Every structure is written in structure tokens, then in C-alpha cells.
């Protein structure tokens, strides 16, 4: 039996992005339905951000402690792997979403469990887990917040090999003796850091000539060197040609590389890219391509429509949870303004309806050892965009606060300066603890703070943030 219900807003996907859209539209007084086929809270809560950082935190804390005389001797032993995994399980609420259900209930959003599918303009059909069917119609907006999924390459033998994706890597209940990781991006590097620390012998295979290729080249060099010191086997320029795993995908796995060499492992993780989770959600019913990324304007409204929005990973502007939540705030405010027939320019006192930070000032932290943190443009990207720029580098290890933070601190900072306007287009750090420096860099880049004013943002002594003063001094020469 199909039940028809009308709402002001219907949200497809109840990850952090969909939850934030619902929060904003409910706060504006709009009735809102949220549709989710898996756990409320999405990948970030159960298979990505939260569990990965729960696995990484003990590894990074131990690494920091080992760099401090007087403490290093006490932390030379292995991590208690089962204790780390147990804490990870607690952080993801043992893969139960009762808390998320309660929160959505508290804001007055109506939750529909099941697979949601567009059924023409402003309509969504939900097939529930017990065979029930719901037809939801939206007076003002349907918002697609279905996120992205891991993509496996087409390789001989991979089908049936039961390879890990990021989901299996963050939810595994024991450390494999040997773990091969294919991919030198964020997921590959973070999982190599975590599982090497948890007792696996990691082999990291990166097709390019460096790790973390979207960041400044020196970042990948620092991270690769540290992984090697930790005992991981890091191979650059390594491409997998085939996978061999006999025994129904339960025995050892062999990776055949293009150069003919082989890598033996007990498990293999492919961290080789993402695709939008827009297949099978009825895009074709509104004239869009099934399974495609969705192009949006700066209010996250799908181009060519008046009622359809795409927020978070699905619009491909910045595949990061915090950027998706930022977009959700933008979209929610825009939907509310349009529903109230208020022109965006009149209601947009704080720039709340126009997403710009997901193009020019995207911050990201890679929780490897050492940490990597960047916001805005790299030097290569700035030059490619036609800016007249100068890169200013500084050795973080020579800053007083860094020397106190850890014995033999190794790290590097770079700021990319727009020479015509004397503002920062990008900032990158690599080194222990640098993730906490990133928000200051984000404020400088997003706010287009003139270098003349940055001189008056005095860093506290003795902290690693003194690197800001040294970068400015180096720029002035």
C-alpha cells in the first residue's frame, strides 16, 4: 500500500550533510522528511571520519610520546590492538544509530527508513524495509545528500577477491598480519599509518611518484619517510595489473604488479577513488543522468532546476564532511529564504546563501604521522590558475615551540602569496601536531587577510604557531 504525504522539504540521505540540511530547514519552520537506507549518521559516523580517527589517535599519541625524552622509554611497546578496536567500536556506537534517531526526532524531522528514489519533479518514492511504500512530495525542495562510495578498479581477479574498501578498513575486528594498500591518497596513507601501528605489516603501493599528490610535493616526502621508518614498505610508481586470491577470497592474496613483481598479503585495501551514490535514485525521471555527479550553483541548487538541490559529495565540489556540512548550512538557508519569497541578496546578510569556501578555502587534515594540513591552493594550482605568486617555505623544526613539542621535530610550512594583492592563496603544513594550526590558516585564506595585517596577529611563545612569524619574516626578507 502506498501512502502519500506532503512536506516542505524532502532530504535523501541522513549522513552529517543531510542531517544539517534538515536542521536548518526545521529551524526555519519548514516541515522536513529525511530518507535513509542505511544507518542514520552516514559513512562519516560509522565507516569514515569517526572510526578512522579512533584508530589513528593512539598511533599518533604514541608517536608523539616516543619523541619526548623522559617518556619515550615508557612507550616503546606495541599498542593494545583489541583495546584500540574496542574504543573504535564505542565511538561508532557499535554501529547502532539510536542516538541519531533521537536527535532527528528532537528537531521534528520525520524519518523514513528505506531506499528513496525520485519519481518526477518534487516527488520521492520510498520502498521501506518491510515492503511498505511511501510517496513523498515536496512543496519547496528535494535535497540529494546521498554521498559517495569507494570505486574498485577493473582488474583481472579482483571480482571475488573480497578486497577491502575504506569501509572494511575502518571496521575490521583484527589486524591482518600483512596488509597491502593500493592508493597513495588520504585513505591509503591514513590506513597505512593506523594498521602499521596496530601490528600489521603494511605494503603501500602508489601509482604516482609521491604520496598525497593533491598536496604540495614535500608533504608526501615527509609522510613516506615516516611510514618507512615505522616499518611500512612504501613503493612509488607501482601499478597493480591483476589480483589472485584462490579459495573463495578467504586465503592469502597476491597482487601482480605491471613490472611483473608480486606482493603477498593477507588482506588488500583498494583506496583508488570515489563515485557519487546517485545510481538508482531516479535522476532519469527528472532529466538527469543516472549515477552522475550533480552540478550546482553557489546555493547548491542543481543547475537548470528550481526545486532540486545536491549537497555534499554528490556535487563534487569538495568531498569532505566539514565542507558538506558547510554546504548544508548554505542550502538550508537558501531553501528557507526562497520558501519565504525573500530574495537571497536581501536576506544574505552574512553571505549565508552563497558557497565560496568550497572553491577557494577548503581545509583538510590528513591524520598520518606526521600530520599534513592544507587550505586553499597549492603553488602548482595557483600558477595553473594564472596567479602571480610566490611560495614562502620554512622549516617548522627550527621554531622554538616545535623543538619543545618533540625531540628532533621534522616538518615544513609553506604559504602561497598572491603578489598582486599581498594576500594568501594557500597554506600547507606537515609535521606532528600541525592539524591544530590549520584554522588560523583557513581564516587568513578565506578572509583574504592582507599580509600587512597578519603581522599584527602575534603568535604565542613558545608554540608551533610561531612558524607564522617566521614565514612572514621570510617573505619580507
GROMACS .gro file of C-alpha atoms in nm:
model
  477
    1UNK     CA    1   0.000   0.000   0.000
    2UNK     CA    2   0.137   0.343  -0.097
    3UNK     CA    3   0.096   0.630   0.146
    4UNK     CA    4   0.116   0.984   0.005
    5UNK     CA    5   0.243   1.262   0.233
    6UNK     CA    6   0.342   1.620   0.156
    7UNK     CA    7   0.631   1.808   0.319
    8UNK     CA    8   0.802   2.139   0.257
    9UNK     CA    9   1.139   1.966   0.213
   10UNK     CA   10   1.242   1.606   0.144
   11UNK     CA   11   1.605   1.510   0.211
   12UNK     CA   12   1.758   1.199   0.054
   13UNK     CA   13   2.038   1.076   0.281
   14UNK     CA   14   2.080   1.113   0.657
   15UNK     CA   15   2.456   1.145   0.690
   16UNK     CA   16   2.601   1.459   0.851
   17UNK     CA   17   2.514   1.659   0.540
   18UNK     CA   18   2.150   1.554   0.523
   19UNK     CA   19   2.114   1.598   0.899
   20UNK     CA   20   2.243   1.955   0.876
   21UNK     CA   21   2.010   2.041   0.590
   22UNK     CA   22   1.718   1.908   0.795
   23UNK     CA   23   1.834   2.104   1.100
   24UNK     CA   24   1.838   2.431   0.905
   25UNK     CA   25   1.505   2.379   0.730
   26UNK     CA   26   1.333   2.272   1.052
   27UNK     CA   27   1.478   2.574   1.234
   28UNK     CA   28   1.316   2.789   0.963
   29UNK     CA   29   0.979   2.627   1.032
   30UNK     CA   30   0.968   2.406   0.722
   31UNK     CA   31   0.827   2.054   0.756
   32UNK     CA   32   1.104   1.812   0.662
   33UNK     CA   33   1.126   1.442   0.581
   34UNK     CA   34   1.457   1.255   0.580
   35UNK     CA   35   1.503   0.928   0.389
   36UNK     CA   36   1.785   0.684   0.469
   37UNK     CA   37   1.851   0.329   0.353
   38UNK     CA   38   2.136   0.255   0.598
   39UNK     CA   39   2.236   0.394   0.937
   40UNK     CA   40   2.138   0.749   1.026
   41UNK     CA   41   2.466   0.936   1.056
   42UNK     CA   42   2.611   0.801   0.732
   43UNK     CA   43   2.960   0.697   0.633
   44UNK     CA   44   3.132   0.963   0.842
   45UNK     CA   45   2.986   0.835   1.167
   46UNK     CA   46   3.036   0.463   1.111
   47UNK     CA   47   3.289   0.391   0.834
   48UNK     CA   48   3.498   0.704   0.770
   49UNK     CA   49   3.588   1.008   0.982
   50UNK     CA   50   3.498   0.881   1.329
   51UNK     CA   51   3.631   0.524   1.318
   52UNK     CA   52   3.943   0.616   1.122
   53UNK     CA   53   4.038   0.885   1.372
   54UNK     CA   54   3.964   0.648   1.660
   55UNK     CA   55   4.213   0.405   1.506
   56UNK     CA   56   4.470   0.676   1.436
   57UNK     CA   57   4.465   0.868   1.765
   58UNK     CA   58   4.655   0.603   1.969
   59UNK     CA   59   4.912   0.569   1.691
   60UNK     CA   60   4.976   0.945   1.682
   61UNK     CA   61   4.979   0.982   2.061
   62UNK     CA   62   5.236   0.705   2.091
   63UNK     CA   63   5.447   0.854   1.812
   64UNK     CA   64   5.447   1.194   1.987
   65UNK     CA   65   5.535   1.034   2.322
   66UNK     CA   66   5.827   0.847   2.167
   67UNK     CA   67   5.979   1.181   2.063
   68UNK     CA   68   5.996   1.315   2.421
   69UNK     CA   69   6.297   1.225   2.640
   70UNK     CA   70   6.184   1.101   2.978
   71UNK     CA   71   5.871   0.949   2.828
   72UNK     CA   72   5.994   0.766   2.520
   73UNK     CA   73   6.127   0.465   2.711
   74UNK     CA   74   5.786   0.404   2.868
   75UNK     CA   75   5.603   0.380   2.533
   76UNK     CA   76   5.829   0.155   2.328
   77UNK     CA   77   5.592  -0.141   2.345
   78UNK     CA   78   5.316  -0.225   2.098
   79UNK     CA   79   4.968  -0.080   2.110
   80UNK     CA   80   4.699  -0.292   2.272
   81UNK     CA   81   4.519  -0.361   1.946
   82UNK     CA   82   4.199  -0.503   2.093
   83UNK     CA   83   4.167  -0.207   2.330
   84UNK     CA   84   4.203   0.033   2.037
   85UNK     CA   85   3.941  -0.157   1.838
   86UNK     CA   86   3.708  -0.164   2.137
   87UNK     CA   87   3.734   0.213   2.174
   88UNK     CA   88   3.667   0.246   1.799
   89UNK     CA   89   3.353   0.038   1.847
   90UNK     CA   90   3.238   0.269   2.126
   91UNK     CA   91   3.299   0.576   1.913
   92UNK     CA   92   3.075   0.439   1.637
   93UNK     CA   93   2.808   0.333   1.892
   94UNK     CA   94   2.865  -0.029   1.791
   95UNK     CA   95   2.711   0.055   1.452
   96UNK     CA   96   2.374   0.142   1.605
   97UNK     CA   97   2.207   0.472   1.522
   98UNK     CA   98   1.971   0.517   1.817
   99UNK     CA   99   2.135   0.847   1.908
  100UNK     CA  100   2.093   0.986   1.559
  101UNK     CA  101   1.730   0.877   1.551
  102UNK     CA  102   1.669   1.058   1.878
  103UNK     CA  103   1.834   1.375   1.753
  104UNK     CA  104   1.630   1.389   1.431
  105UNK     CA  105   1.317   1.327   1.635
  106UNK     CA  106   1.414   1.613   1.868
  107UNK     CA  107   1.422   1.867   1.585
  108UNK     CA  108   1.090   1.747   1.446
  109UNK     CA  109   1.213   1.582   1.127
  110UNK     CA  110   1.023   1.277   1.002
  111UNK     CA  111   1.249   0.981   0.926
  112UNK     CA  112   1.166   0.726   0.657
  113UNK     CA  113   1.373   0.409   0.652
  114UNK     CA  114   1.425   0.263   0.308
  115UNK     CA  115   1.552   0.332  -0.041
  116UNK     CA  116   1.442   0.671  -0.169
  117UNK     CA  117   1.401   0.739  -0.539
  118UNK     CA  118   1.298   1.048  -0.732
  119UNK     CA  119   0.966   0.999  -0.905
  120UNK     CA  120   0.942   1.306  -1.123
  121UNK     CA  121   0.964   1.670  -1.009
  122UNK     CA  122   0.925   1.728  -0.634
  123UNK     CA  123   0.835   1.364  -0.568
  124UNK     CA  124   1.018   1.082  -0.390
  125UNK     CA  125   0.911   0.720  -0.359
  126UNK     CA  126   1.040   0.527  -0.057
  127UNK     CA  127   1.046   0.149  -0.051
  128UNK     CA  128   1.056   0.053   0.316
  129UNK     CA  129   1.234  -0.247   0.472
  130UNK     CA  130   0.907  -0.432   0.535
  131UNK     CA  131   0.758  -0.382   0.190
  132UNK     CA  132   0.577  -0.058   0.266
  133UNK     CA  133   0.574   0.220   0.008
  134UNK     CA  134   0.557   0.595   0.064
  135UNK     CA  135   0.508   0.874  -0.189
  136UNK     CA  136   0.656   1.196  -0.055
  137UNK     CA  137   0.601   1.526  -0.230
  138UNK     CA  138   0.795   1.845  -0.159
  139UNK     CA  139   0.637   2.190  -0.172
  140UNK     CA  140   0.973   2.364  -0.194
  141UNK     CA  141   1.276   2.136  -0.230
  142UNK     CA  142   1.414   1.786  -0.265
  143UNK     CA  143   1.774   1.768  -0.144
  144UNK     CA  144   2.009   1.489  -0.256
  145UNK     CA  145   2.265   1.416   0.017
  146UNK     CA  146   2.349   1.054  -0.069
  147UNK     CA  147   2.727   1.096  -0.055
  148UNK     CA  148   2.986   0.890  -0.239
  149UNK     CA  149   3.116   0.534  -0.242
  150UNK     CA  150   3.451   0.369  -0.294
  151UNK     CA  151   3.537   0.268  -0.651
  152UNK     CA  152   3.722  -0.054  -0.728
  153UNK     CA  153   3.928  -0.066  -1.047
  154UNK     CA  154   3.860  -0.318  -1.320
  155UNK     CA  155   4.139  -0.570  -1.266
  156UNK     CA  156   4.163  -0.938  -1.353
  157UNK     CA  157   4.084  -1.145  -1.046
  158UNK     CA  158   3.952  -0.861  -0.833
  159UNK     CA  159   3.591  -0.976  -0.850
  160UNK     CA  160   3.552  -1.242  -0.586
  161UNK     CA  161   3.878  -1.149  -0.410
  162UNK     CA  162   3.687  -0.981  -0.125
  163UNK     CA  163   3.913  -0.678  -0.131
  164UNK     CA  164   3.871  -0.417   0.138
  165UNK     CA  165   3.744  -0.068   0.066
  166UNK     CA  166   3.757   0.210   0.323
  167UNK     CA  167   3.453   0.059   0.497
  168UNK     CA  168   3.622  -0.271   0.574
  169UNK     CA  169   3.947  -0.096   0.665
  170UNK     CA  170   3.781   0.115   0.935
  171UNK     CA  171   3.554  -0.159   1.073
  172UNK     CA  172   3.786  -0.463   1.078
  173UNK     CA  173   3.792  -0.654   1.408
  174UNK     CA  174   4.152  -0.772   1.395
  175UNK     CA  175   4.479  -0.658   1.243
  176UNK     CA  176   4.578  -0.865   0.940
  177UNK     CA  177   4.931  -0.998   0.956
  178UNK     CA  178   5.011  -0.850   0.616
  179UNK     CA  179   4.806  -0.567   0.464
  180UNK     CA  180   4.858  -0.441   0.110
  181UNK     CA  181   4.715  -0.096   0.038
  182UNK     CA  182   4.666   0.023  -0.318
  183UNK     CA  183   4.648   0.401  -0.342
  184UNK     CA  184   4.862   0.682  -0.205
  185UNK     CA  185   4.589   0.932  -0.127
  186UNK     CA  186   4.435   1.027   0.206
  187UNK     CA  187   4.261   0.694   0.277
  188UNK     CA  188   4.565   0.490   0.177
  189UNK     CA  189   4.805   0.696   0.388
  190UNK     CA  190   4.582   0.713   0.696
  191UNK     CA  191   4.505   0.342   0.692
  192UNK     CA  192   4.874   0.259   0.638
  193UNK     CA  193   4.955   0.471   0.945
  194UNK     CA  194   4.683   0.309   1.157
  195UNK     CA  195   4.728  -0.058   1.072
  196UNK     CA  196   5.109  -0.049   1.073
  197UNK     CA  197   5.083   0.087   1.428
  198UNK     CA  198   4.825  -0.179   1.519
  199UNK     CA  199   5.056  -0.463   1.423
  200UNK     CA  200   5.010  -0.526   1.052
  201UNK     CA  201   5.300  -0.535   0.809
  202UNK     CA  202   5.183  -0.277   0.556
  203UNK     CA  203   5.285  -0.254   0.192
  204UNK     CA  204   5.164   0.072   0.039
  205UNK     CA  205   5.151   0.082  -0.341
  206UNK     CA  206   5.116   0.425  -0.501
  207UNK     CA  207   5.089   0.459  -0.877
  208UNK     CA  208   5.231   0.811  -0.886
  209UNK     CA  209   5.574   0.941  -0.792
  210UNK     CA  210   5.465   1.061  -0.449
  211UNK     CA  211   5.206   1.023  -0.174
  212UNK     CA  212   4.919   1.267  -0.121
  213UNK     CA  213   4.950   1.405  -0.476
  214UNK     CA  214   4.691   1.681  -0.426
  215UNK     CA  215   4.909   1.848  -0.165
  216UNK     CA  216   5.247   2.016  -0.200
  217UNK     CA  217   5.513   1.760  -0.303
  218UNK     CA  218   5.714   1.798   0.019
  219UNK     CA  219   5.415   1.668   0.219
  220UNK     CA  220   5.425   1.327   0.055
  221UNK     CA  221   5.800   1.310   0.102
  222UNK     CA  222   5.773   1.365   0.478
  223UNK     CA  223   5.489   1.115   0.515
  224UNK     CA  224   5.658   0.847   0.303
  225UNK     CA  225   5.980   0.879   0.502
  226UNK     CA  226   5.793   0.841   0.832
  227UNK     CA  227   5.597   0.538   0.713
  228UNK     CA  228   5.919   0.370   0.608
  229UNK     CA  229   6.074   0.444   0.947
  230UNK     CA  230   5.769   0.286   1.110
  231UNK     CA  231   5.836  -0.032   0.914
  232UNK     CA  232   5.596   0.001   0.622
  233UNK     CA  233   5.706  -0.091   0.271
  234UNK     CA  234   5.625   0.214   0.056
  235UNK     CA  235   5.652   0.167  -0.320
  236UNK     CA  236   5.604   0.456  -0.560
  237UNK     CA  237   5.531   0.417  -0.930
  238UNK     CA  238   5.372   0.080  -0.856
  239UNK     CA  239   5.065  -0.021  -1.059
  240UNK     CA  240   4.862  -0.334  -0.993
  241UNK     CA  241   4.787  -0.540  -1.304
  242UNK     CA  242   4.597  -0.834  -1.151
  243UNK     CA  243   4.477  -0.988  -0.826
  244UNK     CA  244   4.497  -1.357  -0.738
  245UNK     CA  245   4.311  -1.493  -0.437
  246UNK     CA  246   4.215  -1.858  -0.454
  247UNK     CA  247   3.995  -2.031  -0.202
  248UNK     CA  248   3.688  -1.816  -0.234
  249UNK     CA  249   3.853  -1.497  -0.118
  250UNK     CA  250   3.947  -1.620   0.228
  251UNK     CA  251   4.313  -1.714   0.184
  252UNK     CA  252   4.621  -1.502   0.115
  253UNK     CA  253   4.603  -1.258  -0.174
  254UNK     CA  254   4.868  -1.196  -0.440
  255UNK     CA  255   4.895  -0.867  -0.625
  256UNK     CA  256   5.068  -0.888  -0.961
  257UNK     CA  257   5.229  -0.556  -1.050
  258UNK     CA  258   5.280  -0.423  -1.400
  259UNK     CA  259   5.655  -0.477  -1.375
  260UNK     CA  260   5.593  -0.847  -1.308
  261UNK     CA  261   5.675  -0.838  -0.938
  262UNK     CA  262   5.433  -0.974  -0.679
  263UNK     CA  263   5.310  -0.864  -0.337
  264UNK     CA  264   5.174  -1.123  -0.096
  265UNK     CA  265   4.927  -1.018   0.174
  266UNK     CA  266   4.653  -1.147   0.400
  267UNK     CA  267   4.420  -0.861   0.308
  268UNK     CA  268   4.424  -0.593   0.041
  269UNK     CA  269   4.269  -0.247   0.063
  270UNK     CA  270   4.191  -0.056  -0.256
  271UNK     CA  271   4.178   0.318  -0.190
  272UNK     CA  272   4.159   0.428  -0.551
  273UNK     CA  273   3.882   0.685  -0.576
  274UNK     CA  274   3.518   0.770  -0.513
  275UNK     CA  275   3.198   0.780  -0.719
  276UNK     CA  276   2.867   0.953  -0.640
  277UNK     CA  277   2.596   0.743  -0.479
  278UNK     CA  278   2.339   0.870  -0.725
  279UNK     CA  279   2.280   0.548  -0.916
  280UNK     CA  280   1.929   0.411  -0.881
  281UNK     CA  281   1.782   0.723  -0.718
  282UNK     CA  282   1.565   0.818  -1.013
  283UNK     CA  283   1.767   1.100  -1.165
  284UNK     CA  284   1.648   0.997  -1.510
  285UNK     CA  285   1.289   1.079  -1.403
  286UNK     CA  286   1.386   1.447  -1.388
  287UNK     CA  287   1.606   1.453  -1.698
  288UNK     CA  288   1.941   1.386  -1.531
  289UNK     CA  289   2.189   1.103  -1.585
  290UNK     CA  290   2.169   0.805  -1.351
  291UNK     CA  291   2.479   0.775  -1.134
  292UNK     CA  292   2.620   1.117  -1.230
  293UNK     CA  293   2.780   1.391  -1.026
  294UNK     CA  294   2.537   1.682  -0.995
  295UNK     CA  295   2.641   2.033  -1.095
  296UNK     CA  296   2.511   2.305  -0.866
  297UNK     CA  297   2.517   2.682  -0.824
  298UNK     CA  298   2.650   2.855  -0.513
  299UNK     CA  299   2.330   2.784  -0.321
  300UNK     CA  300   2.375   2.412  -0.403
  301UNK     CA  301   2.070   2.412  -0.627
  302UNK     CA  302   2.108   2.178  -0.923
  303UNK     CA  303   2.165   2.376  -1.239
  304UNK     CA  304   1.853   2.403  -1.454
  305UNK     CA  305   1.605   2.331  -1.172
  306UNK     CA  306   1.407   2.540  -0.926
  307UNK     CA  307   1.348   2.272  -0.662
  308UNK     CA  308   1.633   2.016  -0.666
  309UNK     CA  309   1.943   2.060  -0.451
  310UNK     CA  310   2.258   1.846  -0.429
  311UNK     CA  311   2.472   1.889  -0.118
  312UNK     CA  312   2.798   1.730  -0.009
  313UNK     CA  313   2.996   1.472  -0.202
  314UNK     CA  314   2.736   1.436  -0.478
  315UNK     CA  315   2.819   1.779  -0.623
  316UNK     CA  316   3.191   1.702  -0.630
  317UNK     CA  317   3.295   2.048  -0.511
  318UNK     CA  318   3.479   1.918  -0.203
  319UNK     CA  319   3.449   1.559  -0.082
  320UNK     CA  320   3.498   1.635   0.287
  321UNK     CA  321   3.249   1.608   0.572
  322UNK     CA  322   3.311   1.956   0.709
  323UNK     CA  323   3.268   2.109   0.363
  324UNK     CA  324   2.947   1.912   0.311
  325UNK     CA  325   2.812   2.043   0.640
  326UNK     CA  326   2.912   2.394   0.535
  327UNK     CA  327   2.720   2.347   0.210
  328UNK     CA  328   2.424   2.211   0.408
  329UNK     CA  329   2.406   2.533   0.607
  330UNK     CA  330   2.416   2.730   0.281
  331UNK     CA  331   2.149   2.518   0.112
  332UNK     CA  332   1.921   2.513   0.416
  333UNK     CA  333   1.931   2.891   0.444
  334UNK     CA  334   1.869   2.933   0.072
  335UNK     CA  335   1.573   2.693   0.072
  336UNK     CA  336   1.421   2.876   0.367
  337UNK     CA  337   1.467   3.218   0.204
  338UNK     CA  338   1.312   3.104  -0.123
  339UNK     CA  339   1.024   2.935   0.058
  340UNK     CA  340   0.952   3.267   0.229
  341UNK     CA  341   0.985   3.451  -0.106
  342UNK     CA  342   1.272   3.660   0.027
  343UNK     CA  343   1.535   3.749  -0.238
  344UNK     CA  344   1.865   3.592  -0.142
  345UNK     CA  345   2.056   3.918  -0.178
  346UNK     CA  346   1.825   4.086   0.072
  347UNK     CA  347   1.833   3.801   0.323
  348UNK     CA  348   2.200   3.716   0.283
  349UNK     CA  349   2.341   3.947   0.550
  350UNK     CA  350   2.625   3.711   0.639
  351UNK     CA  351   2.684   3.554   0.298
  352UNK     CA  352   2.493   3.253   0.427
  353UNK     CA  353   2.337   3.157   0.093
  354UNK     CA  354   2.648   3.160  -0.126
  355UNK     CA  355   2.906   2.884  -0.103
  356UNK     CA  356   3.253   3.011  -0.183
  357UNK     CA  357   3.479   2.842   0.071
  358UNK     CA  358   3.435   2.509  -0.106
  359UNK     CA  359   3.620   2.653  -0.404
  360UNK     CA  360   3.883   2.886  -0.261
  361UNK     CA  361   3.949   2.792   0.100
  362UNK     CA  362   3.897   2.419   0.152
  363UNK     CA  363   4.079   2.297   0.466
  364UNK     CA  364   4.190   1.937   0.507
  365UNK     CA  365   4.389   1.745   0.766
  366UNK     CA  366   4.549   1.409   0.693
  367UNK     CA  367   4.592   1.229   1.025
  368UNK     CA  368   4.909   1.050   0.930
  369UNK     CA  369   5.232   1.059   1.125
  370UNK     CA  370   5.339   1.330   1.066
  371UNK     CA  371   5.012   1.513   1.017
  372UNK     CA  372   4.952   1.706   0.696
  373UNK     CA  373   4.724   2.008   0.680
  374UNK     CA  374   4.644   2.241   0.392
  375UNK     CA  375   4.394   2.505   0.289
  376UNK     CA  376   4.343   2.687  -0.040
  377UNK     CA  377   4.565   2.649  -0.344
  378UNK     CA  378   4.897   2.473  -0.374
  379UNK     CA  379   5.175   2.652  -0.558
  380UNK     CA  380   5.115   2.446  -0.873
  381UNK     CA  381   4.740   2.507  -0.865
  382UNK     CA  382   4.785   2.880  -0.810
  383UNK     CA  383   5.023   2.906  -1.103
  384UNK     CA  384   4.793   2.696  -1.319
  385UNK     CA  385   4.507   2.935  -1.234
  386UNK     CA  386   4.715   3.226  -1.366
  387UNK     CA  387   4.800   3.399  -1.040
  388UNK     CA  388   5.131   3.580  -0.998
  389UNK     CA  389   5.253   3.410  -0.684
  390UNK     CA  390   5.547   3.338  -0.462
  391UNK     CA  391   5.590   3.036  -0.235
  392UNK     CA  392   5.747   3.100   0.106
  393UNK     CA  393   5.884   2.795   0.291
  394UNK     CA  394   6.004   2.749   0.646
  395UNK     CA  395   6.143   2.457   0.844
  396UNK     CA  396   5.898   2.413   1.134
  397UNK     CA  397   6.159   2.220   1.329
  398UNK     CA  398   6.362   2.538   1.379
  399UNK     CA  399   6.075   2.709   1.565
  400UNK     CA  400   6.117   2.715   1.943
  401UNK     CA  401   5.773   2.570   2.010
  402UNK     CA  402   5.837   2.276   1.778
  403UNK     CA  403   6.167   2.193   1.950
  404UNK     CA  404   5.979   2.179   2.280
  405UNK     CA  405   5.694   1.977   2.128
  406UNK     CA  406   5.920   1.691   2.023
  407UNK     CA  407   6.286   1.592   2.012
  408UNK     CA  408   6.412   1.609   1.655
  409UNK     CA  409   6.089   1.766   1.526
  410UNK     CA  410   6.068   1.746   1.148
  411UNK     CA  411   5.821   1.950   0.948
  412UNK     CA  412   5.775   2.214   0.684
  413UNK     CA  413   5.539   2.504   0.620
  414UNK     CA  414   5.456   2.687   0.300
  415UNK     CA  415   5.241   2.987   0.225
  416UNK     CA  416   5.148   3.084  -0.130
  417UNK     CA  417   5.126   3.461  -0.166
  418UNK     CA  418   4.929   3.647  -0.432
  419UNK     CA  419   5.188   3.911  -0.521
  420UNK     CA  420   4.936   4.147  -0.677
  421UNK     CA  421   4.708   4.167  -0.371
  422UNK     CA  422   4.950   4.052  -0.099
  423UNK     CA  423   4.706   3.801   0.046
  424UNK     CA  424   4.745   3.428   0.097
  425UNK     CA  425   4.601   3.189  -0.161
  426UNK     CA  426   4.709   2.875   0.021
  427UNK     CA  427   4.894   2.742   0.323
  428UNK     CA  428   5.035   2.394   0.384
  429UNK     CA  429   5.190   2.236   0.693
  430UNK     CA  430   5.341   1.895   0.754
  431UNK     CA  431   5.469   1.783   1.093
  432UNK     CA  432   5.349   1.646   1.426
  433UNK     CA  433   5.050   1.836   1.563
  434UNK     CA  434   5.007   2.072   1.268
  435UNK     CA  435   4.637   1.997   1.230
  436UNK     CA  436   4.572   2.249   1.507
  437UNK     CA  437   4.745   2.520   1.304
  438UNK     CA  438   4.505   2.486   1.015
  439UNK     CA  439   4.215   2.700   1.129
  440UNK     CA  440   4.435   3.007   1.160
  441UNK     CA  441   4.545   2.946   0.801
  442UNK     CA  442   4.185   2.898   0.693
  443UNK     CA  443   4.084   3.231   0.846
  444UNK     CA  444   4.374   3.401   0.667
  445UNK     CA  445   4.286   3.249   0.329
  446UNK     CA  446   3.905   3.267   0.349
  447UNK     CA  447   3.917   3.617   0.496
  448UNK     CA  448   4.177   3.736   0.243
  449UNK     CA  449   4.363   3.896   0.531
  450UNK     CA  450   4.634   4.130   0.397
  451UNK     CA  451   4.987   4.030   0.492
  452UNK     CA  452   5.025   4.377   0.642
  453UNK     CA  453   4.758   4.284   0.898
  454UNK     CA  454   4.889   3.933   0.957
  455UNK     CA  455   5.199   4.094   1.109
  456UNK     CA  456   4.972   4.204   1.394
  457UNK     CA  457   4.840   3.855   1.467
  458UNK     CA  458   5.104   3.775   1.727
  459UNK     CA  459   5.171   3.402   1.785
  460UNK     CA  460   5.208   3.294   2.146
  461UNK     CA  461   5.554   3.188   2.264
  462UNK     CA  462   5.659   2.908   2.276
  463UNK     CA  463   5.417   2.736   2.038
  464UNK     CA  464   5.446   2.581   1.693
  465UNK     CA  465   5.230   2.869   1.567
  466UNK     CA  466   5.544   3.085   1.579
  467UNK     CA  467   5.600   2.949   1.231
  468UNK     CA  468   5.358   3.220   1.113
  469UNK     CA  469   5.600   3.491   1.223
  470UNK     CA  470   5.892   3.313   1.056
  471UNK     CA  471   5.701   3.275   0.730
  472UNK     CA  472   5.617   3.648   0.728
  473UNK     CA  473   5.978   3.741   0.807
  474UNK     CA  474   6.098   3.518   0.524
  475UNK     CA  475   5.852   3.681   0.285
  476UNK     CA  476   5.969   4.030   0.377
  477UNK     CA  477   6.331   3.917   0.352
   0.00000   0.00000   0.00000
